[in-house]
Structures are given as C-alpha cells and as structure tokens.
C-alpha cells in the first residue's frame, strides 16, 4: 500500500519533525546546559563570599602582626602561654608581685580544661598602705609575664588613701595554659 502524502500532510510532518528535534534539543542539550550555568553561578557566588571572608581574615591577621611588631619594637615583653598545670610557676610569679604588700591571700580555683587554652582562675586579695601601692601592684598583675586577664578589680580604703587598716584590693586573675 503505497500512498503518497499530500502537500498539507508533508507540511504537518515537517512541522512535527521540527518540533520533535526542538524538544529533543531542549531536553538533551539546552536544559542541562542551563542547569550547569545556574549551578556554576551559585558556586561562583559562594566562592566570592569565601574570598571576601578570607581577605578580611588576611587583613585582620596583617593588622595583628603589625601590632605585634610595633609592640616588639616598643620593647613590650611578649606574654608566655605555658603548658598545662603552670600553677607552681604562676604562684611564684604572684608571690614576687605581691611581696611589697602588707598582706595577701591567693586562692586557686579548679582549672577549666574543657577547651584549649585552659583557663585557671585565681582569686587575689591584698592590703597595701596606699592607693598608689595598690595601683602599682594591680599594674604588675596586668603586666604579668604569663598570659592572663585581670578582672573583678575592687579597691577600698579611706579618701586620703592611707587609712590605719590600709587599702584593701581584690581581683580575679585568669591564667591561660596550653594543653598541647
């Protein structure tokens, strides 16, 4: 049965073939290419944000290194981050700093070893003859050669700074020690 197609049927078959080729092209070529471009754009945006973050970190690092260099050139002493359980050396250091006081009391709390660096809190109270001496002692604590933070500072005494009982000061010193 051989039948020839009419001009109208040939035109419709041609349109159908073109539509079929267009659908196959869209499904097999164009859509995957568009998806790849879209995911590449998302990756570029993520990478650009990471680059911005890394540049900010690099700038902060450079700033910190410049501060360290400036401190070294100014003659400031670098603080030590001693190994874990530096309590004996810290006690000797505190004893030498508090030697000029009339009396002092030091109490060590249990070290917080949940993270590195370890934090060892030390409560300090001392009595001096004047506010000037108390200030000098607190300044020595702040400038300790070991890495530490001095907090909860309290100084009490008479208005002239030379009460019969002296000037009483308390502070908490948190020493940092390395686990590694």
mmCIF file of C-alpha atoms in Angstrom:
data_model
loop_
_atom_site.group_PDB
_atom_site.id
_atom_site.type_symbol
_atom_site.label_atom_id
_atom_site.label_comp_id
_atom_site.label_asym_id
_atom_site.label_seq_id
_atom_site.Cartn_x
_atom_site.Cartn_y
_atom_site.Cartn_z
ATOM 1 C CA UNK A 1 0.000 0.000 0.000
ATOM 2 C CA UNK A 2 1.825 2.905 -1.264
ATOM 3 C CA UNK A 3 0.219 6.149 -0.687
ATOM 4 C CA UNK A 4 1.810 9.489 -1.264
ATOM 5 C CA UNK A 5 1.356 12.305 1.212
ATOM 6 C CA UNK A 6 -0.457 15.414 0.257
ATOM 7 C CA UNK A 7 1.292 18.777 0.499
ATOM 8 C CA UNK A 8 -0.622 19.564 3.664
ATOM 9 C CA UNK A 9 0.420 16.251 5.311
ATOM 10 C CA UNK A 10 4.020 16.799 4.257
ATOM 11 C CA UNK A 11 3.947 20.272 5.828
ATOM 12 C CA UNK A 12 2.434 18.882 9.042
ATOM 13 C CA UNK A 13 5.016 16.068 9.179
ATOM 14 C CA UNK A 14 7.804 18.582 8.651
ATOM 15 C CA UNK A 15 6.454 20.780 11.479
ATOM 16 C CA UNK A 16 6.119 17.664 13.689
ATOM 17 C CA UNK A 17 9.714 16.618 12.895
ATOM 18 C CA UNK A 18 10.975 20.126 13.653
ATOM 19 C CA UNK A 19 9.036 20.130 16.963
ATOM 20 C CA UNK A 20 10.429 16.694 17.837
ATOM 21 C CA UNK A 21 14.004 17.824 17.091
ATOM 22 C CA UNK A 22 13.418 21.034 19.096
ATOM 23 C CA UNK A 23 12.055 19.035 22.087
ATOM 24 C CA UNK A 24 14.962 16.599 21.954
ATOM 25 C CA UNK A 25 17.416 19.520 21.688
ATOM 26 C CA UNK A 26 15.744 21.277 24.643
ATOM 27 C CA UNK A 27 15.668 18.157 26.831
ATOM 28 C CA UNK A 28 19.102 16.756 25.953
ATOM 29 C CA UNK A 29 21.188 19.872 25.304
ATOM 30 C CA UNK A 30 19.698 23.213 26.345
ATOM 31 C CA UNK A 31 18.130 22.306 29.740
ATOM 32 C CA UNK A 32 21.273 20.548 31.108
ATOM 33 C CA UNK A 33 23.427 23.449 29.884
ATOM 34 C CA UNK A 34 21.163 25.992 31.618
ATOM 35 C CA UNK A 35 21.213 23.913 34.823
ATOM 36 C CA UNK A 36 25.030 23.752 34.701
ATOM 37 C CA UNK A 37 25.250 27.516 34.199
ATOM 38 C CA UNK A 38 22.873 28.118 37.110
ATOM 39 C CA UNK A 39 24.798 25.840 39.479
ATOM 40 C CA UNK A 40 28.091 27.381 38.317
ATOM 41 C CA UNK A 41 26.722 30.855 39.106
ATOM 42 C CA UNK A 42 25.771 29.653 42.614
ATOM 43 C CA UNK A 43 29.251 28.176 43.133
ATOM 44 C CA UNK A 44 30.851 31.424 41.934
ATOM 45 C CA UNK A 45 28.745 33.411 44.425
ATOM 46 C CA UNK A 46 29.746 31.028 47.247
ATOM 47 C CA UNK A 47 33.417 31.203 46.294
ATOM 48 C CA UNK A 48 33.284 35.007 46.042
ATOM 49 C CA UNK A 49 31.822 35.237 49.547
ATOM 50 C CA UNK A 50 34.547 32.869 50.816
ATOM 51 C CA UNK A 51 37.169 35.038 49.114
ATOM 52 C CA UNK A 52 35.779 38.146 50.826
ATOM 53 C CA UNK A 53 35.850 36.324 54.174
ATOM 54 C CA UNK A 54 39.414 35.118 53.610
ATOM 55 C CA UNK A 55 40.512 38.625 52.576
ATOM 56 C CA UNK A 56 39.009 40.048 55.760
ATOM 57 C CA UNK A 57 40.799 37.387 57.809
ATOM 58 C CA UNK A 58 44.078 38.128 55.999
ATOM 59 C CA UNK A 59 43.666 41.853 56.668
ATOM 60 C CA UNK A 60 42.958 41.169 60.353
ATOM 61 C CA UNK A 61 45.987 38.874 60.549
ATOM 62 C CA UNK A 62 48.205 41.507 58.917
ATOM 63 C CA UNK A 63 46.881 44.111 61.355
ATOM 64 C CA UNK A 64 47.574 41.852 64.317
ATOM 65 C CA UNK A 65 51.081 41.052 63.038
ATOM 66 C CA UNK A 66 51.730 44.793 62.651
ATOM 67 C CA UNK A 67 50.568 45.374 66.238
ATOM 68 C CA UNK A 68 52.867 42.593 67.464
ATOM 69 C CA UNK A 69 55.800 44.045 65.516
ATOM 70 C CA UNK A 70 55.054 47.523 66.900
ATOM 71 C CA UNK A 71 54.862 46.141 70.440
ATOM 72 C CA UNK A 72 58.165 44.302 69.987
ATOM 73 C CA UNK A 73 59.867 47.397 68.593
ATOM 74 C CA UNK A 74 58.492 49.438 71.510
ATOM 75 C CA UNK A 75 60.153 46.972 73.870
ATOM 76 C CA UNK A 76 56.991 45.381 75.233
ATOM 77 C CA UNK A 77 57.539 41.907 76.598
ATOM 78 C CA UNK A 78 55.742 39.057 74.877
ATOM 79 C CA UNK A 79 53.490 37.096 77.216
ATOM 80 C CA UNK A 80 54.075 33.383 77.587
ATOM 81 C CA UNK A 81 51.433 30.706 77.069
ATOM 82 C CA UNK A 82 52.830 27.991 79.309
ATOM 83 C CA UNK A 83 51.980 24.302 79.174
ATOM 84 C CA UNK A 84 49.097 22.975 81.267
ATOM 85 C CA UNK A 85 49.493 22.982 85.067
ATOM 86 C CA UNK A 86 51.692 26.025 85.389
ATOM 87 C CA UNK A 87 50.247 26.747 88.838
ATOM 88 C CA UNK A 88 53.592 26.494 90.707
ATOM 89 C CA UNK A 89 55.296 28.991 88.395
ATOM 90 C CA UNK A 90 52.223 31.252 88.496
ATOM 91 C CA UNK A 91 52.266 31.110 92.304
ATOM 92 C CA UNK A 92 55.960 32.095 92.371
ATOM 93 C CA UNK A 93 55.198 34.961 89.967
ATOM 94 C CA UNK A 94 52.240 36.135 92.072
ATOM 95 C CA UNK A 95 54.320 35.874 95.253
ATOM 96 C CA UNK A 96 57.021 38.129 93.764
ATOM 97 C CA UNK A 97 54.399 40.643 92.559
ATOM 98 C CA UNK A 98 52.626 40.763 95.924
ATOM 99 C CA UNK A 99 55.810 40.878 98.046
ATOM 100 C CA UNK A 100 55.553 44.663 98.611
ATOM 101 C CA UNK A 101 52.044 44.411 100.084
ATOM 102 C CA UNK A 102 51.296 44.295 103.824
ATOM 103 C CA UNK A 103 49.406 41.024 103.446
ATOM 104 C CA UNK A 104 47.847 38.977 100.707
ATOM 105 C CA UNK A 105 45.708 35.916 100.070
ATOM 106 C CA UNK A 106 45.725 33.781 96.933
ATOM 107 C CA UNK A 107 43.142 31.110 96.128
ATOM 108 C CA UNK A 108 43.330 28.911 93.045
ATOM 109 C CA UNK A 109 40.121 27.577 91.526
ATOM 110 C CA UNK A 110 39.941 24.318 89.587
ATOM 111 C CA UNK A 111 41.263 24.772 86.051
ATOM 112 C CA UNK A 112 38.732 24.748 83.218
ATOM 113 C CA UNK A 113 40.168 22.128 80.850
ATOM 114 C CA UNK A 114 37.096 21.903 78.598
ATOM 115 C CA UNK A 115 38.854 23.884 75.858
ATOM 116 C CA UNK A 116 42.320 24.874 74.752
ATOM 117 C CA UNK A 117 43.688 27.132 76.146
ATOM 118 C CA UNK A 118 42.993 26.011 79.699
ATOM 119 C CA UNK A 119 41.686 28.747 81.995
ATOM 120 C CA UNK A 120 42.895 28.801 85.598
ATOM 121 C CA UNK A 121 41.092 31.352 87.777
ATOM 122 C CA UNK A 122 42.938 32.783 90.783
ATOM 123 C CA UNK A 123 41.310 34.977 93.419
ATOM 124 C CA UNK A 124 43.663 37.546 94.934
ATOM 125 C CA UNK A 125 43.145 39.925 97.825
ATOM 126 C CA UNK A 126 45.823 42.122 99.338
ATOM 127 C CA UNK A 127 46.346 45.083 101.636
ATOM 128 C CA UNK A 128 48.722 47.983 100.970
ATOM 129 C CA UNK A 129 49.462 51.217 102.758
ATOM 130 C CA UNK A 130 48.203 53.496 99.956
ATOM 131 C CA UNK A 131 46.158 53.623 96.769
ATOM 132 C CA UNK A 132 49.394 54.267 94.874
ATOM 133 C CA UNK A 133 50.844 50.980 96.137
ATOM 134 C CA UNK A 134 47.594 49.157 95.311
ATOM 135 C CA UNK A 135 47.670 50.623 91.796
ATOM 136 C CA UNK A 136 51.300 49.596 91.368
ATOM 137 C CA UNK A 137 50.524 46.032 92.476
ATOM 138 C CA UNK A 138 47.499 45.769 90.162
ATOM 139 C CA UNK A 139 49.618 47.085 87.284
ATOM 140 C CA UNK A 140 52.168 44.329 87.976
ATOM 141 C CA UNK A 141 49.353 41.777 87.837
ATOM 142 C CA UNK A 142 48.150 43.124 84.478
ATOM 143 C CA UNK A 143 51.710 43.079 83.092
ATOM 144 C CA UNK A 144 52.408 39.542 84.311
ATOM 145 C CA UNK A 145 54.771 37.606 82.035
ATOM 146 C CA UNK A 146 52.226 34.769 81.712
ATOM 147 C CA UNK A 147 49.141 35.148 79.512
ATOM 148 C CA UNK A 148 46.338 36.287 81.794
ATOM 149 C CA UNK A 149 43.359 38.589 82.197
ATOM 150 C CA UNK A 150 42.717 40.586 85.372
ATOM 151 C CA UNK A 151 39.026 41.120 86.146
ATOM 152 C CA UNK A 152 36.686 41.964 89.030
ATOM 153 C CA UNK A 153 39.030 44.588 90.467
ATOM 154 C CA UNK A 154 37.892 46.232 93.679
ATOM 155 C CA UNK A 155 39.882 48.733 95.752
ATOM 156 C CA UNK A 156 38.648 50.123 99.083
ATOM 157 C CA UNK A 157 40.215 52.472 101.608
ATOM 158 C CA UNK A 158 39.890 55.939 103.105
ATOM 159 C CA UNK A 159 39.652 59.068 100.985
ATOM 160 C CA UNK A 160 43.271 60.027 101.638
ATOM 161 C CA UNK A 161 44.461 56.529 100.710
ATOM 162 C CA UNK A 162 46.275 55.945 103.935
ATOM 163 C CA UNK A 163 43.752 54.501 106.354
ATOM 164 C CA UNK A 164 45.020 52.853 109.500
ATOM 165 C CA UNK A 165 43.935 49.472 108.146
ATOM 166 C CA UNK A 166 45.432 50.255 104.744
ATOM 167 C CA UNK A 167 43.944 49.965 101.303
ATOM 168 C CA UNK A 168 42.322 46.621 100.505
ATOM 169 C CA UNK A 169 42.173 45.373 96.928
ATOM 170 C CA UNK A 170 40.732 42.251 95.357
ATOM 171 C CA UNK A 171 40.938 40.911 91.829
ATOM 172 C CA UNK A 172 40.438 37.769 89.817
ATOM 173 C CA UNK A 173 43.283 36.739 87.538
ATOM 174 C CA UNK A 174 42.559 34.168 84.841
ATOM 175 C CA UNK A 175 45.741 32.459 83.639
ATOM 176 C CA UNK A 176 45.801 30.731 80.258
ATOM 177 C CA UNK A 177 47.700 27.478 79.741
ATOM 178 C CA UNK A 178 48.111 25.342 76.643
ATOM 179 C CA UNK A 179 47.002 21.699 76.525
ATOM 180 C CA UNK A 180 49.243 20.970 73.561
#
